[in-house]
Amino acid sequence: MSAKIYYEDDADLSALEGKTIAILGYGSQGHAHAQNLRDSGCRVVIGQRPGGANYELAKSHGFEPVDIEEAVKQADIINILLPDEVQGDLYRSKIAPHLTEGKILMFAHGFSFHFGQIEPPKGIDSMLVAPKGPGHLVRSEYKAGGGVPCLLAIGEGSSDKTRTLGLAYAKGIGGTKGGVIETTFAEETETDLFGEQVVLCGGVSELVRAGFDTLVDAGYQPEMAFFECMHELKLIVDLLYQGGLNYMRYSVSNTAEYGDYTRGPRIITEETRQEMKKILKEIQSGDFARQWILENRANAPSFKSMRRLQATHPVEEVGKKLRKLMSWIDEKEV
Ligand code: NDP
Ligand code: MG
């Protein structure tokens, strides 16, 4: 079954007329949603804690940020653009007490809602508008007259007007220019987690490390291993982005293409595919969510330790050195 996609003409910004939208958090998504909505003529209030760079950023963009409670009180639509792992606690302490009947809760990712960290009371509708790109792109595409595609989901039991409001919101941030795909909280959350664990972050990081280690262990120079197993990934990903696997395979040499067909399936084996299914089950059952939530409750000890250990892998050392020699790279360090 292919997806239902909405465009400009399917959405009407006037649905948001007279409504106040609270943007909680002025980070990656928050700064983009807030400014795009304001430029689209919507009334926006920012709920952002003081003391940090994002508070100053909101002020420099001409907003007068208030605390989360105050923003929730003022708003008809409340978009929770805070990190997923703090949403549950902040919802209970600062949002829920001020949720009077008729207000609408919004998300840009379904984690907290789908896994029960946020359970809106009766009379509070919920929806999700999730741009398929980082906030800076949501902002720059909007300014350039376009928009990043978005996902739209309506919380179970929410009234029909929620979809109209969700589409209007998506239009307000530019999403209907790129197309708005209708999904569910479950589908958005589970596919998002699966993608980042198996392919985008987990899969790619381990593939790079394992390839690098194999070459270095065999006595090749780490500089060579870095270029082959990490640096050149960008060229390949750019080709995938432009024209899929077919275009990548058309662009690389025939030798590379032959190696791809004959060796690729020996790396992603039947065993790997079985493991992907297991990971998906852990996501669907809530096991992953429970593990991550408990980890954060304990102040993330294993997360912090893994972060420390992984940061010192030799591919990072050699990469840091070589990137400095490539002046065109907009080099970033953590
Ligand atoms: P960021 O980390 O960029 O921003 C988080 C904001 O929340 C900041 O303004 C931060 O303020 C504030 N904040 C963090 N912790 C607290 C706290 N304990 N109390 C009060 N305020 C706090 O978040 P993102 O924009 O990346 O993510 C927001 C949502 O959007 C998430 O649900 C995410 O899954 C979703 N999303 C993100 C995408 C992305 O590309 N980043 C893409 C699509 C969806 P301060 O500066 O003071 O810390
Ligand atoms: Mg994702």
Short mmCIF file of C-alpha atoms and ligand atoms in Angstrom, two decimals:
data_model
loop_
_atom_site.label_atom_id
_atom_site.label_comp_id
_atom_site.label_asym_id
_atom_site.label_seq_id
_atom_site.Cartn_x
_atom_site.Cartn_y
_atom_site.Cartn_z
CA MET A 1 0.00 0.00 0.00
CA SER A 2 1.55 3.32 -0.95
CA ALA A 3 1.34 6.34 1.27
CA LYS A 4 -1.19 9.17 1.22
CA ILE A 5 0.69 12.38 0.42
CA TYR A 6 -0.66 15.92 0.92
CA TYR A 7 0.54 19.02 -0.91
CA GLU A 8 -0.01 22.80 -0.76
CA ASP A 9 -3.64 22.72 -1.91
CA ASP A 10 -4.62 20.13 0.69
CA ALA A 11 -3.74 22.47 3.56
CA ASP A 12 -5.27 25.73 4.70
CA LEU A 13 -3.28 28.04 6.95
CA SER A 14 -6.45 29.82 8.04
CA ALA A 15 -7.13 26.86 10.36
CA LEU A 16 -4.45 28.39 12.61
CA GLU A 17 -5.92 31.88 12.62
CA GLY A 18 -6.50 33.18 16.14
CA LYS A 19 -4.57 30.27 17.63
CA THR A 20 -1.39 30.55 19.65
CA ILE A 21 1.29 27.94 19.05
CA ALA A 22 3.79 27.19 21.83
CA ILE A 23 7.19 25.99 20.68
CA LEU A 24 8.80 24.28 23.68
CA GLY A 25 12.55 24.22 23.16
CA TYR A 26 14.46 26.49 20.79
CA GLY A 27 16.94 23.85 19.56
CA SER A 28 17.38 22.26 16.16
CA GLN A 29 13.69 21.82 15.37
CA GLY A 30 12.35 24.54 17.65
CA HIS A 31 14.20 27.47 16.09
CA ALA A 32 13.11 26.42 12.60
CA HIS A 33 9.43 25.76 13.39
CA ALA A 34 9.12 28.99 15.37
CA GLN A 35 10.58 31.25 12.69
CA ASN A 36 8.83 29.54 9.76
CA LEU A 37 5.45 29.71 11.51
CA ARG A 38 5.97 33.37 12.38
CA ASP A 39 6.89 34.14 8.78
CA SER A 40 3.73 32.28 7.72
CA GLY A 41 1.67 34.68 9.82
CA CYS A 42 1.07 32.46 12.87
CA ARG A 43 1.14 33.59 16.49
CA VAL A 44 4.05 31.86 18.24
CA VAL A 45 5.20 31.81 21.86
CA ILE A 46 8.54 30.27 22.81
CA GLY A 47 8.96 28.18 25.96
CA GLN A 48 12.72 28.10 26.49
CA ARG A 49 14.69 27.99 29.74
CA PRO A 50 17.09 30.89 30.23
CA GLY A 51 20.82 30.61 30.78
CA GLY A 52 21.90 28.92 27.59
CA ALA A 53 22.74 29.71 23.99
CA ASN A 54 19.29 28.76 22.70
CA TYR A 55 17.61 31.31 24.95
CA GLU A 56 19.89 34.03 23.60
CA LEU A 57 19.29 32.79 20.06
CA ALA A 58 15.52 33.07 20.46
CA LYS A 59 15.94 36.62 21.75
CA SER A 60 18.26 37.53 18.89
CA HIS A 61 15.54 36.28 16.53
CA GLY A 62 13.11 38.74 18.05
CA PHE A 63 11.19 36.40 20.35
CA GLU A 64 10.51 36.95 24.04
CA PRO A 65 10.93 33.43 25.44
CA VAL A 66 8.93 32.52 28.54
CA ASP A 67 9.16 29.44 30.75
CA ILE A 68 7.52 26.21 29.63
CA GLU A 69 4.56 26.52 32.02
CA GLU A 70 3.75 30.02 30.82
CA ALA A 71 3.98 29.02 27.15
CA VAL A 72 1.62 26.09 27.75
CA LYS A 73 -0.85 28.39 29.53
CA GLN A 74 -0.88 30.85 26.63
CA ALA A 75 -1.13 28.34 23.81
CA ASP A 76 -3.83 26.41 21.95
CA ILE A 77 -1.31 24.13 20.27
CA ILE A 78 1.75 22.97 22.19
CA ASN A 79 4.64 21.49 20.25
CA ILE A 80 7.09 19.60 22.44
CA LEU A 81 10.45 20.14 20.74
CA LEU A 82 12.54 19.07 23.72
CA PRO A 83 14.94 16.09 23.70
CA ASP A 84 12.96 12.86 23.71
CA GLU A 85 14.60 11.57 26.89
CA VAL A 86 13.46 14.53 29.01
CA GLN A 87 9.96 14.91 27.54
CA GLY A 88 8.21 12.55 30.00
CA ASP A 89 9.49 14.30 33.14
CA LEU A 90 8.92 17.80 31.77
CA TYR A 91 5.44 16.80 30.63
CA ARG A 92 4.48 15.63 34.11
CA SER A 93 6.03 18.56 35.96
CA LYS A 94 5.47 21.55 33.66
CA ILE A 95 3.03 20.73 30.87
CA ALA A 96 0.26 18.44 32.14
CA PRO A 97 -0.79 20.73 35.04
CA HIS A 98 -1.68 23.48 32.55
CA LEU A 99 -3.38 21.37 29.87
CA THR A 100 -6.91 22.63 29.88
CA GLU A 101 -9.55 20.99 27.71
CA GLY A 102 -9.26 21.74 24.00
CA LYS A 103 -5.52 22.29 23.90
CA ILE A 104 -3.62 20.18 21.41
CA LEU A 105 -0.31 18.43 22.05
CA MET A 106 2.19 18.12 19.24
CA PHE A 107 5.38 16.24 18.57
CA ALA A 108 8.11 16.05 15.94
CA HIS A 109 8.91 12.45 16.88
CA GLY A 110 6.58 9.89 18.43
CA PHE A 111 8.88 8.27 21.01
CA SER A 112 7.37 9.71 24.21
CA PHE A 113 3.79 9.42 23.05
CA HIS A 114 4.01 5.97 21.49
CA PHE A 115 5.87 4.46 24.43
CA GLY A 116 3.54 5.96 27.02
CA GLN A 117 5.85 8.55 28.59
CA ILE A 118 3.24 11.14 27.70
CA GLU A 119 -0.40 10.14 28.02
CA PRO A 120 -2.61 13.13 27.31
CA PRO A 121 -5.85 13.19 29.30
CA LYS A 122 -9.26 12.91 27.69
CA GLY A 123 -10.19 16.04 25.79
CA ILE A 124 -6.62 16.72 24.66
CA ASP A 125 -5.99 15.85 21.03
CA SER A 126 -2.53 14.99 19.80
CA MET A 127 -0.68 15.07 16.52
CA LEU A 128 2.75 14.72 15.05
CA VAL A 129 4.40 16.77 12.32
CA ALA A 130 7.88 15.41 11.76
CA PRO A 131 10.13 17.05 9.18
CA LYS A 132 12.38 14.54 7.44
CA GLY A 133 15.42 16.71 7.97
CA PRO A 134 17.34 18.66 10.62
CA GLY A 135 16.09 22.04 11.77
CA HIS A 136 18.62 24.15 9.90
CA LEU A 137 17.38 22.62 6.64
CA VAL A 138 13.73 23.16 7.63
CA ARG A 139 14.62 26.83 8.07
CA SER A 140 16.87 27.31 5.01
CA GLU A 141 14.51 25.51 2.62
CA TYR A 142 11.60 27.60 3.85
CA LYS A 143 13.58 30.81 3.33
CA ALA A 144 14.50 29.63 -0.15
CA GLY A 145 10.80 29.18 -0.96
CA GLY A 146 10.69 25.39 -0.63
CA GLY A 147 10.11 22.98 2.21
CA VAL A 148 11.36 19.75 3.75
CA PRO A 149 8.89 16.82 3.43
CA CYS A 150 7.07 16.00 6.66
CA LEU A 151 5.25 13.10 8.26
CA LEU A 152 1.82 13.67 9.75
CA ALA A 153 0.19 11.47 12.37
CA ILE A 154 -2.98 11.93 14.37
CA GLY A 155 -3.15 10.51 17.89
CA GLU A 156 -5.67 7.77 18.48
CA GLY A 157 -9.03 9.14 19.54
CA SER A 158 -8.23 12.68 18.41
CA SER A 159 -10.99 14.65 16.73
CA ASP A 160 -11.20 15.17 12.96
CA LYS A 161 -10.16 18.80 13.14
CA THR A 162 -6.74 17.63 14.31
CA ARG A 163 -5.78 16.56 10.79
CA THR A 164 -6.81 19.96 9.40
CA LEU A 165 -4.68 21.68 12.05
CA GLY A 166 -1.77 19.32 11.48
CA LEU A 167 -1.82 20.01 7.75
CA ALA A 168 -2.02 23.75 8.39
CA TYR A 169 0.95 23.50 10.76
CA ALA A 170 2.90 21.50 8.20
CA LYS A 171 2.12 24.19 5.62
CA GLY A 172 3.24 26.86 8.08
CA ILE A 173 6.71 25.34 8.34
CA GLY A 174 6.94 24.72 4.58
CA GLY A 175 6.27 20.98 4.71
CA THR A 176 3.46 20.86 2.16
CA LYS A 177 5.88 22.20 -0.48
CA GLY A 178 7.91 19.02 -0.02
CA GLY A 179 4.88 16.78 0.54
CA VAL A 180 3.30 15.53 3.76
CA ILE A 181 3.05 11.77 4.18
CA GLU A 182 0.32 10.43 6.45
CA THR A 183 1.52 7.85 8.94
CA THR A 184 0.78 6.75 12.52
CA PHE A 185 2.67 7.43 15.75
CA ALA A 186 3.61 3.75 15.85
CA GLU A 187 4.94 3.63 12.31
CA GLU A 188 6.87 6.90 12.60
CA THR A 189 8.47 5.92 15.90
CA GLU A 190 9.30 2.32 15.08
CA THR A 191 10.70 2.97 11.59
CA ASP A 192 12.71 5.93 12.86
CA LEU A 193 14.35 3.90 15.62
CA PHE A 194 14.93 0.97 13.30
CA GLY A 195 16.54 3.17 10.63
CA GLU A 196 18.95 4.83 13.04
CA GLN A 197 19.89 1.62 14.85
CA VAL A 198 20.28 -0.73 11.93
CA VAL A 199 21.33 1.38 8.96
CA LEU A 200 22.03 5.06 9.50
CA CYS A 201 23.92 5.20 12.79
CA GLY A 202 24.48 1.73 14.25
CA GLY A 203 24.95 -0.10 10.96
CA VAL A 204 27.16 2.49 9.29
CA SER A 205 29.36 3.15 12.35
CA GLU A 206 30.09 -0.53 12.88
CA LEU A 207 30.68 -1.12 9.17
CA VAL A 208 33.20 1.72 9.05
CA ARG A 209 34.99 0.55 12.21
CA ALA A 210 35.11 -3.08 11.14
CA GLY A 211 36.42 -2.24 7.68
CA PHE A 212 39.05 0.10 9.11
CA ASP A 213 40.15 -2.42 11.77
CA THR A 214 40.45 -5.20 9.19
CA LEU A 215 42.82 -3.21 6.99
CA VAL A 216 44.90 -1.88 9.88
CA ASP A 217 45.15 -5.32 11.52
CA ALA A 218 46.41 -6.67 8.18
CA GLY A 219 49.25 -4.15 8.27
CA TYR A 220 47.96 -1.45 5.94
CA GLN A 221 48.53 2.19 6.89
CA PRO A 222 45.71 3.72 8.96
CA GLU A 223 45.65 6.74 6.63
CA MET A 224 44.77 4.43 3.71
CA ALA A 225 42.17 2.62 5.79
CA PHE A 226 40.61 5.94 6.78
CA PHE A 227 40.21 7.10 3.18
CA GLU A 228 38.82 3.78 1.96
CA CYS A 229 36.48 2.97 4.81
CA MET A 230 35.27 6.34 6.07
CA HIS A 231 36.14 9.34 3.95
CA GLU A 232 34.94 7.99 0.61
CA LEU A 233 31.61 7.01 2.09
CA LYS A 234 30.47 10.55 1.35
CA LEU A 235 30.95 10.13 -2.39
CA ILE A 236 28.86 6.97 -2.33
CA VAL A 237 26.13 8.44 -0.15
CA ASP A 238 25.88 11.51 -2.41
CA LEU A 239 25.28 9.20 -5.39
CA LEU A 240 22.63 7.22 -3.49
CA TYR A 241 20.97 10.49 -2.53
CA GLN A 242 20.86 11.68 -6.13
CA GLY A 243 19.81 8.51 -7.91
CA GLY A 244 19.58 5.49 -5.64
CA LEU A 245 21.61 2.30 -5.77
CA ASN A 246 21.25 2.16 -9.56
CA TYR A 247 22.91 5.53 -10.06
CA MET A 248 25.67 4.74 -7.58
CA ARG A 249 26.39 1.46 -9.39
CA TYR A 250 26.29 3.24 -12.75
CA SER A 251 28.78 5.83 -11.52
CA VAL A 252 31.38 3.61 -9.89
CA SER A 253 33.74 1.41 -11.94
CA ASN A 254 32.57 -1.95 -13.27
CA THR A 255 35.07 -3.57 -10.96
CA ALA A 256 33.49 -1.86 -7.96
CA GLU A 257 30.03 -2.81 -9.17
CA TYR A 258 31.03 -6.47 -9.59
CA GLY A 259 32.58 -6.49 -6.11
CA ASP A 260 29.38 -4.96 -4.74
CA TYR A 261 27.11 -7.73 -6.12
CA THR A 262 29.38 -10.61 -5.23
CA ARG A 263 30.76 -9.48 -1.83
CA GLY A 264 28.01 -7.33 -0.34
CA PRO A 265 25.73 -10.28 0.53
CA ARG A 266 28.66 -11.94 2.32
CA ILE A 267 28.81 -8.95 4.69
CA ILE A 268 25.09 -8.55 5.26
CA THR A 269 24.39 -12.26 5.68
CA GLU A 270 21.24 -14.17 6.55
CA GLU A 271 22.43 -14.00 10.17
CA THR A 272 22.60 -10.19 9.94
CA ARG A 273 19.09 -10.05 8.50
CA GLN A 274 17.84 -12.24 11.35
CA GLU A 275 19.46 -9.86 13.83
CA MET A 276 17.72 -6.92 12.13
CA LYS A 277 14.42 -8.69 12.73
CA LYS A 278 15.33 -9.15 16.41
CA ILE A 279 16.20 -5.48 16.76
CA LEU A 280 12.88 -4.55 15.17
CA LYS A 281 11.06 -6.81 17.65
CA GLU A 282 12.84 -5.11 20.58
CA ILE A 283 11.65 -1.77 19.23
CA GLN A 284 8.06 -2.95 18.69
CA SER A 285 7.79 -4.59 22.10
CA GLY A 286 9.01 -1.46 23.87
CA ASP A 287 12.12 -3.27 25.19
CA PHE A 288 14.44 -0.74 23.61
CA ALA A 289 12.37 2.19 24.88
CA ARG A 290 12.29 0.80 28.42
CA GLN A 291 16.07 0.25 28.37
CA TRP A 292 16.72 3.81 27.16
CA ILE A 293 14.28 5.38 29.61
CA LEU A 294 15.73 3.46 32.58
CA GLU A 295 19.25 4.31 31.43
CA ASN A 296 18.35 8.01 31.57
CA ARG A 297 16.66 7.64 34.96
CA ALA A 298 19.99 6.31 36.25
CA ASN A 299 21.75 9.36 34.77
CA ALA A 300 22.94 7.39 31.71
CA PRO A 301 26.04 5.60 33.12
CA SER A 302 26.50 3.07 30.34
CA PHE A 303 25.61 5.60 27.66
CA LYS A 304 28.30 7.97 28.93
CA SER A 305 30.86 5.22 29.22
CA MET A 306 30.18 3.91 25.70
CA ARG A 307 30.43 7.43 24.37
CA ARG A 308 33.84 7.84 26.06
CA LEU A 309 35.19 4.51 24.85
CA GLN A 310 33.98 4.84 21.29
CA ALA A 311 35.38 8.36 20.94
CA THR A 312 38.96 7.10 21.14
CA HIS A 313 38.82 4.62 18.25
CA PRO A 314 41.92 4.98 16.00
CA VAL A 315 39.79 5.88 12.98
CA GLU A 316 38.88 9.07 14.85
CA GLU A 317 42.51 9.94 15.55
CA VAL A 318 43.68 9.51 12.01
CA GLY A 319 40.56 11.18 10.63
CA LYS A 320 41.15 14.27 12.75
CA LYS A 321 44.68 14.56 11.38
CA LEU A 322 43.75 14.07 7.73
CA ARG A 323 40.69 16.30 7.69
CA LYS A 324 42.92 19.21 8.70
CA LEU A 325 44.77 18.80 5.39
CA MET A 326 41.59 19.04 3.31
CA SER A 327 40.78 22.73 3.40
CA TRP A 328 37.37 22.37 1.70
CA ILE A 329 35.98 20.29 4.54
CA ASP A 330 33.90 22.21 7.03
CA GLU A 331 35.66 20.39 9.84
CA LYS A 332 33.78 19.76 13.07
CA GLU A 333 35.06 18.57 16.42
CA VAL A 334 33.10 17.44 19.43
P1 NDP B 1 17.64 19.92 20.57
O1 NDP B 1 18.50 19.10 21.45
O2 NDP B 1 18.26 20.57 19.38
O3 NDP B 1 16.94 21.09 21.42
C1 NDP B 1 16.37 20.80 22.62
C2 NDP B 1 15.78 22.05 23.27
O4 NDP B 1 15.21 21.64 24.51
C3 NDP B 1 16.78 23.14 23.58
O5 NDP B 1 16.18 24.39 23.40
C4 NDP B 1 17.10 22.88 25.05
O6 NDP B 1 17.45 24.05 25.75
C5 NDP B 1 15.80 22.38 25.58
N1 NDP B 1 16.01 21.48 26.72
C6 NDP B 1 16.83 20.40 26.79
N2 NDP B 1 16.77 19.81 27.99
C7 NDP B 1 15.90 20.55 28.71
C8 NDP B 1 15.43 20.46 30.05
N3 NDP B 1 15.83 19.48 30.85
N4 NDP B 1 14.54 21.41 30.47
C9 NDP B 1 14.13 22.40 29.65
N5 NDP B 1 14.54 22.53 28.37
C10 NDP B 1 15.42 21.63 27.91
O7 NDP B 1 16.39 19.01 20.14
P2 NDP B 1 15.90 18.62 18.67
O8 NDP B 1 15.33 19.83 18.01
O9 NDP B 1 16.94 17.83 17.97
O10 NDP B 1 14.71 17.60 19.03
C11 NDP B 1 13.43 18.02 19.40
C12 NDP B 1 12.42 16.99 18.93
O11 NDP B 1 12.44 16.95 17.51
C13 NDP B 1 12.71 15.57 19.39
O12 NDP B 1 11.49 14.92 19.62
C14 NDP B 1 13.41 14.95 18.18
O13 NDP B 1 13.27 13.54 18.10
C15 NDP B 1 12.63 15.62 17.06
N6 NDP B 1 13.29 15.65 15.77
C16 NDP B 1 14.57 16.09 15.65
C17 NDP B 1 15.19 16.16 14.42
C18 NDP B 1 16.57 16.71 14.26
O14 NDP B 1 17.08 16.65 13.14
N7 NDP B 1 17.22 17.24 15.27
C19 NDP B 1 14.49 15.72 13.19
C20 NDP B 1 13.10 15.38 13.41
C21 NDP B 1 12.56 15.32 14.65
P3 NDP B 1 18.95 24.34 26.24
O15 NDP B 1 19.62 24.96 25.06
O16 NDP B 1 18.79 25.27 27.39
O17 NDP B 1 19.56 23.03 26.62
MG MG B 2 14.96 9.42 11.63
#
